[in-house]
């Protein structure tokens, strides 16, 4: 069967013994020389070239081989036409070498030593595996809290303070697994979406997380399906009111913490300033696809709302809030109005400062210009260039002071120069940028600094 295929290979004169020896060699290599009979019977003598695919068997030997390779010269007159073609292609010399592979003789002490050494390594590997399996699967966030000398509190402590269900106590591996699954299915969920919103800085993931939390009627961030109504049809049912309770409280619960804090902080500022007869202007920097502005306008907590974000995000959000999506599902919002969406790159601080000046500029000829402006940062500073978060904080305070406008600051983000959750460092950082910290509530996560501040 193999004679025609190997007619060009000049192995041992007995072709079938050559084939047998060749397979013995392969078996010996695959089983790492653990079959002594193969090593004893293996005796392959022949010459091969790169043209016939069997050149120098010594290249196939493992580093810990039990073989020795001997070579001897072969007369060039015994070569075939295939060998001559190989010379032209591979630039091989006229003198060729045959390969002889013989079992390598090993002394008994060396064999005994190698067996002891291999058994020792196997024992160590078993003990290491047993030790790893006995280690506890550490819960994500368990290294926080006062007991661990951390300035960041435990997630359960923050959840209890805000009246929110705590995040699930599980390992970081499960959090990563959930993150990978969400990242993989997001393109599928928006495959039939006519609006095709771009995924800028996790905007799409946050849109689904907030819809999941907003459908939970036991949560303080329950929005009666507002965030749910901007999701694409066809697949949004997977986070409806009946199914949202079955999801493990992982990423969407972490976002729920900051949503609950910001809603509560804004409500406290509004209650305080409405008594003074002031109107409320809400300015969200980097709002993404969040619907906080519409939610507060619908509840009549604020009088006007402005949002700044990238141009592509603003264009996509206009489609999401338009006649083909949100206004189609909630037609009564036409009378309330939608927030003013302004395209802006937050890394361009000078442009942002000019936009804010135009927003808060006081018209002295009007009687209804008594506004209290609330600036909101949520999960946007962590995506900005170095030094930009501080510059934006300074720009917001300076714009209010230059125009003699009263204002406040609410944030659930990552402030610069504060690695942990130290309130003293937070107070110093805001003071350098024209704000006075009133409340500080750190939490685990990237957007770990939550708080509110007033003008100095």
PDB file of C-alpha atoms in Angstrom, residues 148-314:
ATOM      1  CA  UNK A 148      -8.819  46.037  56.208  1.00  0.00           C
ATOM      2  CA  UNK A 149      -7.518  49.611  56.723  1.00  0.00           C
ATOM      3  CA  UNK A 150      -9.178  50.750  53.503  1.00  0.00           C
ATOM      4  CA  UNK A 151     -10.700  54.170  52.915  1.00  0.00           C
ATOM      5  CA  UNK A 152     -13.292  52.554  50.627  1.00  0.00           C
ATOM      6  CA  UNK A 153     -16.252  51.012  52.464  1.00  0.00           C
ATOM      7  CA  UNK A 154     -17.703  47.605  51.743  1.00  0.00           C
ATOM      8  CA  UNK A 155     -20.336  47.509  48.974  1.00  0.00           C
ATOM      9  CA  UNK A 156     -22.941  46.282  51.446  1.00  0.00           C
ATOM     10  CA  UNK A 157     -22.344  49.326  53.672  1.00  0.00           C
ATOM     11  CA  UNK A 158     -22.874  51.751  50.775  1.00  0.00           C
ATOM     12  CA  UNK A 159     -25.973  49.876  49.618  1.00  0.00           C
ATOM     13  CA  UNK A 160     -27.501  50.002  53.094  1.00  0.00           C
ATOM     14  CA  UNK A 161     -26.839  53.739  53.335  1.00  0.00           C
ATOM     15  CA  UNK A 162     -28.568  54.399  50.010  1.00  0.00           C
ATOM     16  CA  UNK A 163     -31.449  51.982  50.563  1.00  0.00           C
ATOM     17  CA  UNK A 164     -30.396  49.775  47.644  1.00  0.00           C
ATOM     18  CA  UNK A 165     -29.989  46.025  47.543  1.00  0.00           C
ATOM     19  CA  UNK A 166     -26.336  45.096  47.904  1.00  0.00           C
ATOM     20  CA  UNK A 167     -24.319  43.704  45.034  1.00  0.00           C
ATOM     21  CA  UNK A 168     -23.816  39.962  44.933  1.00  0.00           C
ATOM     22  CA  UNK A 169     -20.961  38.685  47.085  1.00  0.00           C
ATOM     23  CA  UNK A 170     -19.021  36.603  44.605  1.00  0.00           C
ATOM     24  CA  UNK A 171     -15.554  36.249  43.173  1.00  0.00           C
ATOM     25  CA  UNK A 172     -13.907  38.587  40.707  1.00  0.00           C
ATOM     26  CA  UNK A 173     -13.846  35.700  38.244  1.00  0.00           C
ATOM     27  CA  UNK A 174     -17.650  35.680  38.091  1.00  0.00           C
ATOM     28  CA  UNK A 175     -17.714  39.450  37.553  1.00  0.00           C
ATOM     29  CA  UNK A 176     -15.293  39.065  34.639  1.00  0.00           C
ATOM     30  CA  UNK A 177     -17.336  36.206  33.217  1.00  0.00           C
ATOM     31  CA  UNK A 178     -20.502  38.312  33.335  1.00  0.00           C
ATOM     32  CA  UNK A 179     -18.656  41.203  31.718  1.00  0.00           C
ATOM     33  CA  UNK A 180     -17.446  39.004  28.841  1.00  0.00           C
ATOM     34  CA  UNK A 181     -20.947  37.641  28.250  1.00  0.00           C
ATOM     35  CA  UNK A 182     -22.459  41.126  28.176  1.00  0.00           C
ATOM     36  CA  UNK A 183     -19.774  42.369  25.804  1.00  0.00           C
ATOM     37  CA  UNK A 184     -20.369  39.429  23.481  1.00  0.00           C
ATOM     38  CA  UNK A 185     -24.168  39.756  23.238  1.00  0.00           C
ATOM     39  CA  UNK A 186     -24.407  43.567  22.909  1.00  0.00           C
ATOM     40  CA  UNK A 187     -23.869  43.555  19.107  1.00  0.00           C
ATOM     41  CA  UNK A 188     -26.555  40.868  18.806  1.00  0.00           C
ATOM     42  CA  UNK A 189     -29.029  42.880  20.907  1.00  0.00           C
ATOM     43  CA  UNK A 190     -28.583  45.895  18.612  1.00  0.00           C
ATOM     44  CA  UNK A 191     -28.420  43.925  15.361  1.00  0.00           C
ATOM     45  CA  UNK A 192     -31.983  45.025  14.457  1.00  0.00           C
ATOM     46  CA  UNK A 193     -31.708  48.508  15.959  1.00  0.00           C
ATOM     47  CA  UNK A 194     -32.490  51.123  13.325  1.00  0.00           C
ATOM     48  CA  UNK A 195     -30.959  53.914  15.398  1.00  0.00           C
ATOM     49  CA  UNK A 196     -27.578  52.120  15.581  1.00  0.00           C
ATOM     50  CA  UNK A 197     -26.213  54.063  18.598  1.00  0.00           C
ATOM     51  CA  UNK A 198     -22.396  53.931  18.849  1.00  0.00           C
ATOM     52  CA  UNK A 199     -20.859  52.316  21.896  1.00  0.00           C
ATOM     53  CA  UNK A 200     -18.743  55.162  23.236  1.00  0.00           C
ATOM     54  CA  UNK A 201     -17.225  54.631  26.703  1.00  0.00           C
ATOM     55  CA  UNK A 202     -19.602  51.802  27.672  1.00  0.00           C
ATOM     56  CA  UNK A 203     -22.681  53.874  26.827  1.00  0.00           C
ATOM     57  CA  UNK A 204     -24.598  50.897  25.440  1.00  0.00           C
ATOM     58  CA  UNK A 205     -23.848  48.687  28.434  1.00  0.00           C
ATOM     59  CA  UNK A 206     -24.920  51.443  30.844  1.00  0.00           C
ATOM     60  CA  UNK A 207     -28.132  51.924  28.882  1.00  0.00           C
ATOM     61  CA  UNK A 208     -29.081  48.279  29.445  1.00  0.00           C
ATOM     62  CA  UNK A 209     -27.910  48.301  33.082  1.00  0.00           C
ATOM     63  CA  UNK A 210     -30.021  51.355  33.883  1.00  0.00           C
ATOM     64  CA  UNK A 211     -33.033  49.849  32.151  1.00  0.00           C
ATOM     65  CA  UNK A 212     -32.566  46.706  34.221  1.00  0.00           C
ATOM     66  CA  UNK A 213     -32.418  48.698  37.474  1.00  0.00           C
ATOM     67  CA  UNK A 214     -35.221  51.053  36.405  1.00  0.00           C
ATOM     68  CA  UNK A 215     -37.650  48.158  35.943  1.00  0.00           C
ATOM     69  CA  UNK A 216     -37.221  46.991  39.536  1.00  0.00           C
ATOM     70  CA  UNK A 217     -40.177  48.465  41.432  1.00  0.00           C
ATOM     71  CA  UNK A 218     -38.451  47.750  44.759  1.00  0.00           C
ATOM     72  CA  UNK A 219     -35.483  49.983  43.912  1.00  0.00           C
ATOM     73  CA  UNK A 220     -35.232  53.723  44.681  1.00  0.00           C
ATOM     74  CA  UNK A 221     -34.164  54.285  41.053  1.00  0.00           C
ATOM     75  CA  UNK A 222     -37.394  52.794  39.656  1.00  0.00           C
ATOM     76  CA  UNK A 223     -38.400  54.942  36.662  1.00  0.00           C
ATOM     77  CA  UNK A 224     -41.600  53.196  35.524  1.00  0.00           C
ATOM     78  CA  UNK A 225     -39.911  51.796  32.424  1.00  0.00           C
ATOM     79  CA  UNK A 226     -38.467  55.085  31.116  1.00  0.00           C
ATOM     80  CA  UNK A 227     -34.978  53.705  30.445  1.00  0.00           C
ATOM     81  CA  UNK A 228     -36.568  50.512  29.149  1.00  0.00           C
ATOM     82  CA  UNK A 229     -38.421  52.457  26.447  1.00  0.00           C
ATOM     83  CA  UNK A 230     -35.275  53.529  24.576  1.00  0.00           C
ATOM     84  CA  UNK A 231     -34.060  49.948  24.124  1.00  0.00           C
ATOM     85  CA  UNK A 232     -34.471  48.355  20.677  1.00  0.00           C
ATOM     86  CA  UNK A 233     -37.559  46.264  20.121  1.00  0.00           C
ATOM     87  CA  UNK A 234     -37.237  42.559  19.614  1.00  0.00           C
ATOM     88  CA  UNK A 235     -34.704  41.886  22.357  1.00  0.00           C
ATOM     89  CA  UNK A 236     -35.513  44.331  25.137  1.00  0.00           C
ATOM     90  CA  UNK A 237     -37.938  41.838  26.698  1.00  0.00           C
ATOM     91  CA  UNK A 238     -34.952  40.095  28.342  1.00  0.00           C
ATOM     92  CA  UNK A 239     -34.805  42.935  30.914  1.00  0.00           C
ATOM     93  CA  UNK A 240     -38.528  43.514  31.399  1.00  0.00           C
ATOM     94  CA  UNK A 241     -40.198  43.795  34.799  1.00  0.00           C
ATOM     95  CA  UNK A 242     -40.821  40.087  35.131  1.00  0.00           C
ATOM     96  CA  UNK A 243     -37.289  38.987  34.251  1.00  0.00           C
ATOM     97  CA  UNK A 244     -35.206  41.768  35.829  1.00  0.00           C
ATOM     98  CA  UNK A 245     -35.459  40.187  39.289  1.00  0.00           C
ATOM     99  CA  UNK A 246     -33.732  37.013  38.121  1.00  0.00           C
ATOM    100  CA  UNK A 247     -30.479  38.709  37.097  1.00  0.00           C
ATOM    101  CA  UNK A 248     -27.563  38.406  39.553  1.00  0.00           C
ATOM    102  CA  UNK A 249     -26.797  41.765  41.124  1.00  0.00           C
ATOM    103  CA  UNK A 250     -23.463  42.501  39.503  1.00  0.00           C
ATOM    104  CA  UNK A 251     -22.688  45.383  37.135  1.00  0.00           C
ATOM    105  CA  UNK A 252     -26.182  46.827  36.936  1.00  0.00           C
ATOM    106  CA  UNK A 253     -26.367  46.863  40.745  1.00  0.00           C
ATOM    107  CA  UNK A 254     -23.082  48.764  40.907  1.00  0.00           C
ATOM    108  CA  UNK A 255     -24.457  51.387  38.493  1.00  0.00           C
ATOM    109  CA  UNK A 256     -27.658  51.443  40.547  1.00  0.00           C
ATOM    110  CA  UNK A 257     -25.645  52.636  43.564  1.00  0.00           C
ATOM    111  CA  UNK A 258     -24.382  55.768  41.832  1.00  0.00           C
ATOM    112  CA  UNK A 259     -27.772  56.423  40.205  1.00  0.00           C
ATOM    113  CA  UNK A 260     -29.476  56.293  43.610  1.00  0.00           C
ATOM    114  CA  UNK A 261     -26.882  58.613  45.136  1.00  0.00           C
ATOM    115  CA  UNK A 262     -27.081  61.227  42.370  1.00  0.00           C
ATOM    116  CA  UNK A 263     -30.887  61.247  42.367  1.00  0.00           C
ATOM    117  CA  UNK A 264     -30.898  61.742  46.134  1.00  0.00           C
ATOM    118  CA  UNK A 265     -28.213  64.455  46.085  1.00  0.00           C
ATOM    119  CA  UNK A 266     -29.966  66.396  43.323  1.00  0.00           C
ATOM    120  CA  UNK A 267     -33.281  66.110  45.175  1.00  0.00           C
ATOM    121  CA  UNK A 268     -31.721  67.544  48.354  1.00  0.00           C
ATOM    122  CA  UNK A 269     -30.280  70.516  46.448  1.00  0.00           C
ATOM    123  CA  UNK A 270     -33.596  71.128  44.701  1.00  0.00           C
ATOM    124  CA  UNK A 271     -35.589  71.033  47.934  1.00  0.00           C
ATOM    125  CA  UNK A 272     -33.242  73.539  49.507  1.00  0.00           C
ATOM    126  CA  UNK A 273     -33.201  76.033  46.641  1.00  0.00           C
ATOM    127  CA  UNK A 274     -36.829  75.843  45.524  1.00  0.00           C
ATOM    128  CA  UNK A 275     -37.812  77.283  48.913  1.00  0.00           C
ATOM    129  CA  UNK A 276     -35.792  80.362  48.020  1.00  0.00           C
ATOM    130  CA  UNK A 277     -37.830  80.839  44.857  1.00  0.00           C
ATOM    131  CA  UNK A 278     -35.045  79.769  42.508  1.00  0.00           C
ATOM    132  CA  UNK A 279     -35.471  77.796  39.326  1.00  0.00           C
ATOM    133  CA  UNK A 280     -33.329  74.746  38.677  1.00  0.00           C
ATOM    134  CA  UNK A 281     -31.062  74.327  35.660  1.00  0.00           C
ATOM    135  CA  UNK A 282     -29.510  70.889  35.230  1.00  0.00           C
ATOM    136  CA  UNK A 283     -26.268  70.613  33.226  1.00  0.00           C
ATOM    137  CA  UNK A 284     -24.994  67.058  32.618  1.00  0.00           C
ATOM    138  CA  UNK A 285     -21.470  66.709  31.246  1.00  0.00           C
ATOM    139  CA  UNK A 286     -20.967  63.433  29.412  1.00  0.00           C
ATOM    140  CA  UNK A 287     -24.515  62.181  29.925  1.00  0.00           C
ATOM    141  CA  UNK A 288     -24.331  59.464  27.259  1.00  0.00           C
ATOM    142  CA  UNK A 289     -27.689  57.707  26.800  1.00  0.00           C
ATOM    143  CA  UNK A 290     -28.786  58.364  30.372  1.00  0.00           C
ATOM    144  CA  UNK A 291     -32.357  59.698  30.783  1.00  0.00           C
ATOM    145  CA  UNK A 292     -31.955  61.477  34.109  1.00  0.00           C
ATOM    146  CA  UNK A 293     -32.746  64.838  32.517  1.00  0.00           C
ATOM    147  CA  UNK A 294     -36.043  63.607  31.057  1.00  0.00           C
ATOM    148  CA  UNK A 295     -36.928  61.838  34.295  1.00  0.00           C
ATOM    149  CA  UNK A 296     -36.434  65.038  36.322  1.00  0.00           C
ATOM    150  CA  UNK A 297     -38.241  67.148  33.734  1.00  0.00           C
ATOM    151  CA  UNK A 298     -41.170  64.726  33.801  1.00  0.00           C
ATOM    152  CA  UNK A 299     -41.272  64.878  37.598  1.00  0.00           C
ATOM    153  CA  UNK A 300     -40.967  68.700  37.401  1.00  0.00           C
ATOM    154  CA  UNK A 301     -37.917  68.678  39.645  1.00  0.00           C
ATOM    155  CA  UNK A 302     -35.988  70.871  37.186  1.00  0.00           C
ATOM    156  CA  UNK A 303     -37.057  73.646  34.857  1.00  0.00           C
ATOM    157  CA  UNK A 304     -34.494  73.205  32.114  1.00  0.00           C
ATOM    158  CA  UNK A 305     -31.851  70.623  31.251  1.00  0.00           C
ATOM    159  CA  UNK A 306     -28.720  70.743  29.073  1.00  0.00           C
ATOM    160  CA  UNK A 307     -26.458  67.840  28.131  1.00  0.00           C
ATOM    161  CA  UNK A 308     -22.955  67.882  26.650  1.00  0.00           C
ATOM    162  CA  UNK A 309     -21.362  64.900  24.913  1.00  0.00           C
ATOM    163  CA  UNK A 310     -19.540  63.819  21.786  1.00  0.00           C
ATOM    164  CA  UNK A 311     -21.106  64.667  18.438  1.00  0.00           C
ATOM    165  CA  UNK A 312     -21.819  61.041  17.465  1.00  0.00           C
ATOM    166  CA  UNK A 313     -23.403  60.361  20.857  1.00  0.00           C
ATOM    167  CA  UNK A 314     -25.595  63.467  20.612  1.00  0.00           C
TER     168      UNK A 314
END
